[in-house]
PDB file of C-alpha atoms in Angstrom:
ATOM      1  CA  GLN A 219     179.203 154.579  37.213  1.00 59.00           C
ATOM      2  CA  GLN A 220     181.368 153.958  40.229  1.00 61.00           C
ATOM      3  CA  LYS A 221     184.872 152.809  39.402  1.00 90.00           C
ATOM      4  CA  VAL A 222     187.344 151.032  41.607  1.00 96.00           C
ATOM      5  CA  GLN A 223     190.947 151.286  40.412  1.00 96.00           C
ATOM      6  CA  GLN A 224     193.611 148.896  41.663  1.00 97.00           C
ATOM      7  CA  SER A 225     197.363 149.075  41.293  1.00 96.00           C
ATOM      8  CA  PRO A 226     199.662 147.562  40.387  1.00 97.00           C
ATOM      9  CA  GLU A 227     198.100 145.084  37.946  1.00 96.00           C
ATOM     10  CA  SER A 228     200.695 142.513  38.955  1.00 97.00           C
ATOM     11  CA  LEU A 229     203.362 142.257  41.607  1.00 97.00           C
ATOM     12  CA  ILE A 230     206.202 139.834  42.262  1.00 98.00           C
ATOM     13  CA  VAL A 231     207.784 139.709  45.720  1.00 98.00           C
ATOM     14  CA  PRO A 232     210.330 137.314  47.215  1.00 98.00           C
ATOM     15  CA  GLU A 233     209.297 134.909  49.942  1.00 98.00           C
ATOM     16  CA  GLY A 234     209.521 136.735  53.248  1.00 98.00           C
ATOM     17  CA  GLY A 235     209.108 140.130  51.587  1.00 98.00           C
ATOM     18  CA  MET A 236     206.438 142.823  51.912  1.00 98.00           C
ATOM     19  CA  ALA A 237     203.642 143.170  49.337  1.00 98.00           C
ATOM     20  CA  SER A 238     201.718 146.442  49.056  1.00 98.00           C
ATOM     21  CA  LEU A 239     198.512 146.714  47.034  1.00 98.00           C
ATOM     22  CA  ASN A 240     196.475 149.851  46.363  1.00 98.00           C
ATOM     23  CA  CYS A 241     192.842 150.648  45.638  1.00 98.00           C
ATOM     24  CA  THR A 242     190.920 153.888  45.034  1.00 97.00           C
ATOM     25  CA  SER A 243     187.216 154.515  44.493  1.00 96.00           C
ATOM     26  CA  SER A 244     185.834 157.353  42.364  1.00 94.00           C
ATOM     27  CA  ASP A 245     182.465 157.373  44.206  1.00 90.00           C
ATOM     28  CA  ARG A 246     182.308 159.880  47.063  1.00 90.00           C
ATOM     29  CA  ASN A 247     179.346 157.974  48.546  1.00 90.00           C
ATOM     30  CA  VAL A 248     181.452 154.908  49.299  1.00 91.00           C
ATOM     31  CA  ASP A 249     181.541 153.917  52.961  1.00 89.00           C
ATOM     32  CA  TYR A 250     182.811 150.341  53.028  1.00 92.00           C
ATOM     33  CA  PHE A 251     185.882 148.687  51.536  1.00 95.00           C
ATOM     34  CA  TRP A 252     186.734 145.011  51.333  1.00 96.00           C
ATOM     35  CA  TRP A 253     189.706 142.969  50.145  1.00 98.00           C
ATOM     36  CA  TYR A 254     188.986 139.571  48.658  1.00 98.00           C
ATOM     37  CA  ARG A 255     191.525 136.911  47.738  1.00 97.00           C
ATOM     38  CA  GLN A 256     191.046 134.452  44.899  1.00 97.00           C
ATOM     39  CA  HIS A 257     193.456 131.558  44.449  1.00 96.00           C
ATOM     40  CA  SER A 258     193.784 130.104  40.971  1.00 94.00           C
ATOM     41  CA  GLY A 259     190.761 127.985  40.055  1.00 93.00           C
ATOM     42  CA  LYS A 260     188.868 128.938  43.209  1.00 95.00           C
ATOM     43  CA  SER A 261     186.155 131.406  44.133  1.00 96.00           C
ATOM     44  CA  PRO A 262     186.880 134.722  45.880  1.00 97.00           C
ATOM     45  CA  LYS A 263     186.896 134.795  49.690  1.00 96.00           C
ATOM     46  CA  MET A 264     186.777 137.870  51.886  1.00 96.00           C
ATOM     47  CA  LEU A 265     190.166 138.585  53.413  1.00 97.00           C
ATOM     48  CA  MET A 266     189.668 141.839  55.286  1.00 96.00           C
ATOM     49  CA  SER A 267     187.188 144.659  55.555  1.00 94.00           C
ATOM     50  CA  ILE A 268     187.595 148.246  56.729  1.00 94.00           C
ATOM     51  CA  PHE A 269     184.919 150.819  57.309  1.00 91.00           C
ATOM     52  CA  SER A 270     186.654 153.537  59.367  1.00 90.00           C
ATOM     53  CA  ASN A 271     189.669 155.744  58.794  1.00 92.00           C
ATOM     54  CA  GLY A 272     192.889 154.262  60.017  1.00 94.00           C
ATOM     55  CA  GLU A 273     194.516 150.884  60.139  1.00 96.00           C
ATOM     56  CA  LYS A 274     193.431 147.335  60.882  1.00 95.00           C
ATOM     57  CA  GLU A 275     195.798 144.413  61.406  1.00 96.00           C
ATOM     58  CA  GLU A 276     195.089 140.681  61.304  1.00 96.00           C
ATOM     59  CA  GLY A 277     198.175 138.530  61.546  1.00 97.00           C
ATOM     60  CA  ARG A 278     200.487 139.252  58.596  1.00 98.00           C
ATOM     61  CA  PHE A 279     197.853 141.413  56.886  1.00 98.00           C
ATOM     62  CA  THR A 280     197.345 145.151  57.466  1.00 98.00           C
ATOM     63  CA  VAL A 281     194.800 147.331  55.729  1.00 98.00           C
ATOM     64  CA  HIS A 282     194.725 151.137  55.711  1.00 97.00           C
ATOM     65  CA  LEU A 283     191.856 153.430  54.796  1.00 96.00           C
ATOM     66  CA  ASN A 284     191.829 157.154  54.051  1.00 96.00           C
ATOM     67  CA  LYS A 285     188.201 158.124  53.535  1.00 93.00           C
ATOM     68  CA  ALA A 286     189.046 161.662  52.417  1.00 94.00           C
ATOM     69  CA  SER A 287     190.920 160.299  49.395  1.00 95.00           C
ATOM     70  CA  LEU A 288     188.800 157.108  49.139  1.00 95.00           C
ATOM     71  CA  HIS A 289     192.021 155.131  49.110  1.00 97.00           C
ATOM     72  CA  THR A 290     192.713 151.809  50.776  1.00 97.00           C
ATOM     73  CA  SER A 291     195.856 149.710  50.772  1.00 98.00           C
ATOM     74  CA  LEU A 292     196.627 146.139  51.759  1.00 98.00           C
ATOM     75  CA  HIS A 293     200.061 145.175  53.067  1.00 98.00           C
ATOM     76  CA  ILE A 294     201.222 141.604  53.470  1.00 98.00           C
ATOM     77  CA  ARG A 295     204.386 141.120  55.495  1.00 98.00           C
ATOM     78  CA  ASP A 296     206.511 137.962  55.489  1.00 98.00           C
ATOM     79  CA  SER A 297     204.858 136.951  52.207  1.00 98.00           C
ATOM     80  CA  GLN A 298     204.497 133.220  51.582  1.00 98.00           C
ATOM     81  CA  PRO A 299     204.104 131.297  48.301  1.00 97.00           C
ATOM     82  CA  SER A 300     200.573 130.425  49.485  1.00 97.00           C
ATOM     83  CA  ASP A 301     199.763 134.157  49.331  1.00 98.00           C
ATOM     84  CA  SER A 302     200.112 134.019  45.528  1.00 98.00           C
ATOM     85  CA  ALA A 303     196.637 134.879  44.256  1.00 97.00           C
ATOM     86  CA  LEU A 304     194.420 137.517  42.664  1.00 97.00           C
ATOM     87  CA  TYR A 305     193.554 140.240  45.192  1.00 98.00           C
ATOM     88  CA  LEU A 306     190.293 142.060  44.554  1.00 97.00           C
ATOM     89  CA  CYS A 307     189.269 145.332  46.163  1.00 97.00           C
ATOM     90  CA  ALA A 308     185.553 146.122  46.505  1.00 96.00           C
ATOM     91  CA  ALA A 309     183.697 149.233  47.618  1.00 95.00           C
ATOM     92  CA  SER A 310     180.111 149.981  48.593  1.00 92.00           C
ATOM     93  CA  PRO A 311     178.051 152.985  49.762  1.00 88.00           C
ATOM     94  CA  ASN A 312     176.593 150.932  52.644  1.00 77.00           C
ATOM     95  CA  THR A 313     174.212 149.073  50.394  1.00 82.00           C
ATOM     96  CA  GLY A 314     174.181 145.517  49.185  1.00 86.00           C
ATOM     97  CA  LYS A 315     175.758 146.495  45.860  1.00 91.00           C
ATOM     98  CA  LEU A 316     179.529 146.162  45.731  1.00 92.00           C
ATOM     99  CA  THR A 317     181.773 147.331  42.917  1.00 94.00           C
ATOM    100  CA  PHE A 318     184.956 145.347  42.377  1.00 96.00           C
ATOM    101  CA  GLY A 319     188.234 146.466  40.863  1.00 96.00           C
ATOM    102  CA  ASP A 320     190.092 144.432  38.238  1.00 95.00           C
ATOM    103  CA  GLY A 321     192.491 143.053  40.807  1.00 96.00           C
ATOM    104  CA  THR A 322     196.210 142.703  41.479  1.00 97.00           C
ATOM    105  CA  VAL A 323     197.929 139.408  40.696  1.00 97.00           C
ATOM    106  CA  LEU A 324     200.458 138.707  43.440  1.00 98.00           C
ATOM    107  CA  THR A 325     203.214 136.173  42.887  1.00 98.00           C
ATOM    108  CA  VAL A 326     205.472 135.230  45.783  1.00 98.00           C
ATOM    109  CA  LYS A 327     208.725 133.658  44.571  1.00 97.00           C
ATOM    110  CA  PRO A 328     210.338 131.028  46.841  1.00 93.00           C
TER     111      PRO A 328
ATOM    112  CA  GLU B 230     180.430 128.724  56.979  1.00 60.00           C
ATOM    113  CA  ALA B 231     178.017 130.138  54.421  1.00 59.00           C
ATOM    114  CA  ALA B 232     177.110 127.697  51.652  1.00 93.00           C
ATOM    115  CA  VAL B 233     176.406 128.698  48.073  1.00 97.00           C
ATOM    116  CA  THR B 234     176.109 126.066  45.366  1.00 97.00           C
ATOM    117  CA  GLN B 235     175.919 126.469  41.595  1.00 98.00           C
ATOM    118  CA  SER B 236     174.902 124.197  38.754  1.00 97.00           C
ATOM    119  CA  PRO B 237     176.017 123.208  36.275  1.00 97.00           C
ATOM    120  CA  ARG B 238     179.743 123.627  36.931  1.00 97.00           C
ATOM    121  CA  ASN B 239     180.545 123.563  33.243  1.00 98.00           C
ATOM    122  CA  LYS B 240     178.313 124.230  30.254  1.00 97.00           C
ATOM    123  CA  VAL B 241     178.942 124.327  26.510  1.00 97.00           C
ATOM    124  CA  THR B 242     176.284 125.687  24.179  1.00 97.00           C
ATOM    125  CA  VAL B 243     176.060 127.086  20.670  1.00 97.00           C
ATOM    126  CA  THR B 244     175.375 130.619  19.505  1.00 97.00           C
ATOM    127  CA  GLY B 245     171.660 131.344  19.820  1.00 96.00           C
ATOM    128  CA  GLY B 246     171.109 128.648  22.417  1.00 96.00           C
ATOM    129  CA  ASN B 247     169.194 128.940  25.705  1.00 96.00           C
ATOM    130  CA  VAL B 248     171.090 128.556  28.950  1.00 97.00           C
ATOM    131  CA  THR B 249     169.958 128.660  32.567  1.00 98.00           C
ATOM    132  CA  LEU B 250     172.472 128.864  35.399  1.00 98.00           C
ATOM    133  CA  SER B 251     171.255 127.974  38.879  1.00 98.00           C
ATOM    134  CA  CYS B 252     172.339 129.143  42.301  1.00 98.00           C
ATOM    135  CA  ARG B 253     171.167 128.109  45.761  1.00 98.00           C
ATOM    136  CA  GLN B 254     172.197 129.476  49.148  1.00 97.00           C
ATOM    137  CA  THR B 255     171.305 127.938  52.482  1.00 95.00           C
ATOM    138  CA  ASN B 256     172.307 130.843  54.729  1.00 90.00           C
ATOM    139  CA  SER B 257     169.025 132.712  54.892  1.00 91.00           C
ATOM    140  CA  HIS B 258     170.744 135.687  53.244  1.00 94.00           C
ATOM    141  CA  ASN B 259     168.551 138.359  51.715  1.00 95.00           C
ATOM    142  CA  TYR B 260     170.918 139.401  48.919  1.00 96.00           C
ATOM    143  CA  MET B 261     171.987 137.246  45.995  1.00 97.00           C
ATOM    144  CA  TYR B 262     174.176 138.232  43.048  1.00 98.00           C
ATOM    145  CA  TRP B 263     175.342 137.092  39.629  1.00 98.00           C
ATOM    146  CA  TYR B 264     178.816 138.141  38.444  1.00 98.00           C
ATOM    147  CA  ARG B 265     180.909 137.339  35.439  1.00 98.00           C
ATOM    148  CA  GLN B 266     184.691 137.156  35.510  1.00 97.00           C
ATOM    149  CA  ASP B 267     186.848 137.442  32.393  1.00 95.00           C
ATOM    150  CA  THR B 268     190.601 137.381  32.021  1.00 85.00           C
ATOM    151  CA  GLY B 269     191.972 140.820  32.850  1.00 73.00           C
ATOM    152  CA  HIS B 270     188.811 141.842  34.669  1.00 77.00           C
ATOM    153  CA  GLY B 271     187.646 141.506  38.191  1.00 89.00           C
ATOM    154  CA  LEU B 272     184.036 140.664  38.963  1.00 95.00           C
ATOM    155  CA  ARG B 273     181.385 142.487  36.996  1.00 96.00           C
ATOM    156  CA  LEU B 274     177.860 142.560  38.423  1.00 96.00           C
ATOM    157  CA  ILE B 275     175.137 141.338  36.062  1.00 97.00           C
ATOM    158  CA  HIS B 276     172.018 141.295  38.288  1.00 98.00           C
ATOM    159  CA  TYR B 277     171.246 141.095  41.973  1.00 97.00           C
ATOM    160  CA  SER B 278     168.246 140.668  44.256  1.00 97.00           C
ATOM    161  CA  TYR B 279     167.333 141.462  47.844  1.00 95.00           C
ATOM    162  CA  GLY B 280     164.529 138.963  48.203  1.00 94.00           C
ATOM    163  CA  ALA B 281     162.148 136.579  46.464  1.00 95.00           C
ATOM    164  CA  GLY B 282     160.540 138.268  43.477  1.00 94.00           C
ATOM    165  CA  ASN B 283     162.932 141.236  43.576  1.00 96.00           C
ATOM    166  CA  LEU B 284     165.424 141.990  40.808  1.00 97.00           C
ATOM    167  CA  GLN B 285     167.966 144.795  40.527  1.00 96.00           C
ATOM    168  CA  ILE B 286     169.967 145.586  37.408  1.00 96.00           C
ATOM    169  CA  GLY B 287     173.709 145.425  37.764  1.00 94.00           C
ATOM    170  CA  ASP B 288     176.486 147.007  35.722  1.00 93.00           C
ATOM    171  CA  VAL B 289     176.597 144.634  32.715  1.00 95.00           C
ATOM    172  CA  PRO B 290     172.983 143.385  32.302  1.00 97.00           C
ATOM    173  CA  ASP B 291     172.669 143.310  28.504  1.00 96.00           C
ATOM    174  CA  GLY B 292     171.795 139.858  27.158  1.00 96.00           C
ATOM    175  CA  TYR B 293     170.917 138.470  30.602  1.00 98.00           C
ATOM    176  CA  LYS B 294     167.722 137.928  32.539  1.00 97.00           C
ATOM    177  CA  ALA B 295     167.490 136.775  36.132  1.00 98.00           C
ATOM    178  CA  THR B 296     164.783 135.510  38.419  1.00 97.00           C
ATOM    179  CA  ARG B 297     164.705 135.012  42.193  1.00 98.00           C
ATOM    180  CA  THR B 298     162.039 132.412  42.874  1.00 97.00           C
ATOM    181  CA  THR B 299     162.628 131.904  46.601  1.00 97.00           C
ATOM    182  CA  GLN B 300     164.975 133.275  49.225  1.00 96.00           C
ATOM    183  CA  GLU B 301     167.307 130.373  48.434  1.00 97.00           C
ATOM    184  CA  ASP B 302     167.229 130.229  44.627  1.00 98.00           C
ATOM    185  CA  PHE B 303     168.480 132.684  42.013  1.00 98.00           C
ATOM    186  CA  PHE B 304     168.648 131.891  38.297  1.00 98.00           C
ATOM    187  CA  LEU B 305     170.502 133.530  35.421  1.00 98.00           C
ATOM    188  CA  LEU B 306     169.010 133.142  31.934  1.00 98.00           C
ATOM    189  CA  LEU B 307     170.744 133.611  28.612  1.00 96.00           C
ATOM    190  CA  GLU B 308     168.008 133.348  25.985  1.00 92.00           C
ATOM    191  CA  LEU B 309     170.117 133.890  22.858  1.00 95.00           C
ATOM    192  CA  ALA B 310     173.641 133.048  23.906  1.00 96.00           C
ATOM    193  CA  SER B 311     176.513 134.747  22.084  1.00 97.00           C
ATOM    194  CA  PRO B 312     180.268 133.998  22.096  1.00 97.00           C
ATOM    195  CA  SER B 313     180.833 137.259  24.027  1.00 97.00           C
ATOM    196  CA  GLN B 314     179.033 135.604  26.964  1.00 98.00           C
ATOM    197  CA  THR B 315     181.724 132.938  27.253  1.00 97.00           C
ATOM    198  CA  SER B 316     182.945 133.517  30.783  1.00 97.00           C
ATOM    199  CA  LEU B 317     183.207 132.269  34.357  1.00 98.00           C
ATOM    200  CA  TYR B 318     180.015 133.029  36.265  1.00 98.00           C
ATOM    201  CA  PHE B 319     179.885 133.382  40.041  1.00 98.00           C
ATOM    202  CA  CYS B 320     176.867 133.539  42.283  1.00 98.00           C
ATOM    203  CA  ALA B 321     177.152 135.106  45.738  1.00 97.00           C
ATOM    204  CA  SER B 322     174.987 135.875  48.743  1.00 96.00           C
ATOM    205  CA  SER B 323     175.181 138.410  51.554  1.00 94.00           C
ATOM    206  CA  ASP B 324     173.170 139.968  54.325  1.00 92.00           C
ATOM    207  CA  GLU B 325     172.966 143.286  56.137  1.00 87.00           C
ATOM    208  CA  GLY B 326     173.756 141.469  59.390  1.00 82.00           C
ATOM    209  CA  SER B 327     177.235 140.561  58.127  1.00 81.00           C
ATOM    210  CA  LEU B 328     177.716 144.054  56.668  1.00 81.00           C
ATOM    211  CA  TYR B 329     177.317 142.699  53.148  1.00 88.00           C
ATOM    212  CA  GLU B 330     180.313 140.338  53.237  1.00 91.00           C
ATOM    213  CA  GLN B 331     179.775 138.245  50.126  1.00 94.00           C
ATOM    214  CA  TYR B 332     179.983 134.443  50.073  1.00 95.00           C
ATOM    215  CA  PHE B 333     180.682 133.004  46.641  1.00 97.00           C
ATOM    216  CA  GLY B 334     179.714 129.765  44.979  1.00 98.00           C
ATOM    217  CA  PRO B 335     182.265 127.616  43.125  1.00 97.00           C
ATOM    218  CA  GLY B 336     181.495 129.148  39.727  1.00 97.00           C
ATOM    219  CA  THR B 337     180.099 127.948  36.391  1.00 98.00           C
ATOM    220  CA  ARG B 338     182.310 127.984  33.324  1.00 97.00           C
ATOM    221  CA  LEU B 339     180.186 128.724  30.258  1.00 98.00           C
ATOM    222  CA  THR B 340     181.457 128.338  26.696  1.00 97.00           C
ATOM    223  CA  VAL B 341     179.372 129.604  23.778  1.00 97.00           C
ATOM    224  CA  LEU B 342     180.611 128.220  20.451  1.00 96.00           C
TER     225      LEU B 342
END
């Protein structure tokens, strides 16, 4: 069964700091990676997706993908208290079935 | 934005009880999913479907049945509920056209006493 491992389990960064989250899949058939964000008491919402090797930037958020190692990372610069949430990584072999990791809890301290 | 609704939002039942959770999406998406989320875990896939009448087994299907009656409606059935099924349940939908980005409903909190 495909596994998606995320690290760290939890992370505390100061306001204005950089947060770095990691995710690795054990399934060599995986093609697509997503990052979802879930604020406390809310449902998950897609934050960023990446399907090709390299880097993708959207505002303060940057995601990297290395397909050879099946590793993706999410970097949040100038972190804000509103970024405090559970960040979920998901992977899929280009089918409708996604596998989610257990998540990283990010806390941004004012 | 994609719309997925779930009912009920909260449900309390007793061990051995019957529970049906409902999900409706109005986005014309082909795929619909049921997940459970427990403290310390991400989202674990129970069942999913890629169209009316279709059902695919997910990663944690034991104790659950599901039925997709129309493109819009997907139901999760717990016929003999157990305390281990106490959890937060999310429904989601997606489509090949949006590269399987999943849109989630607000969740149903189920407590089995």
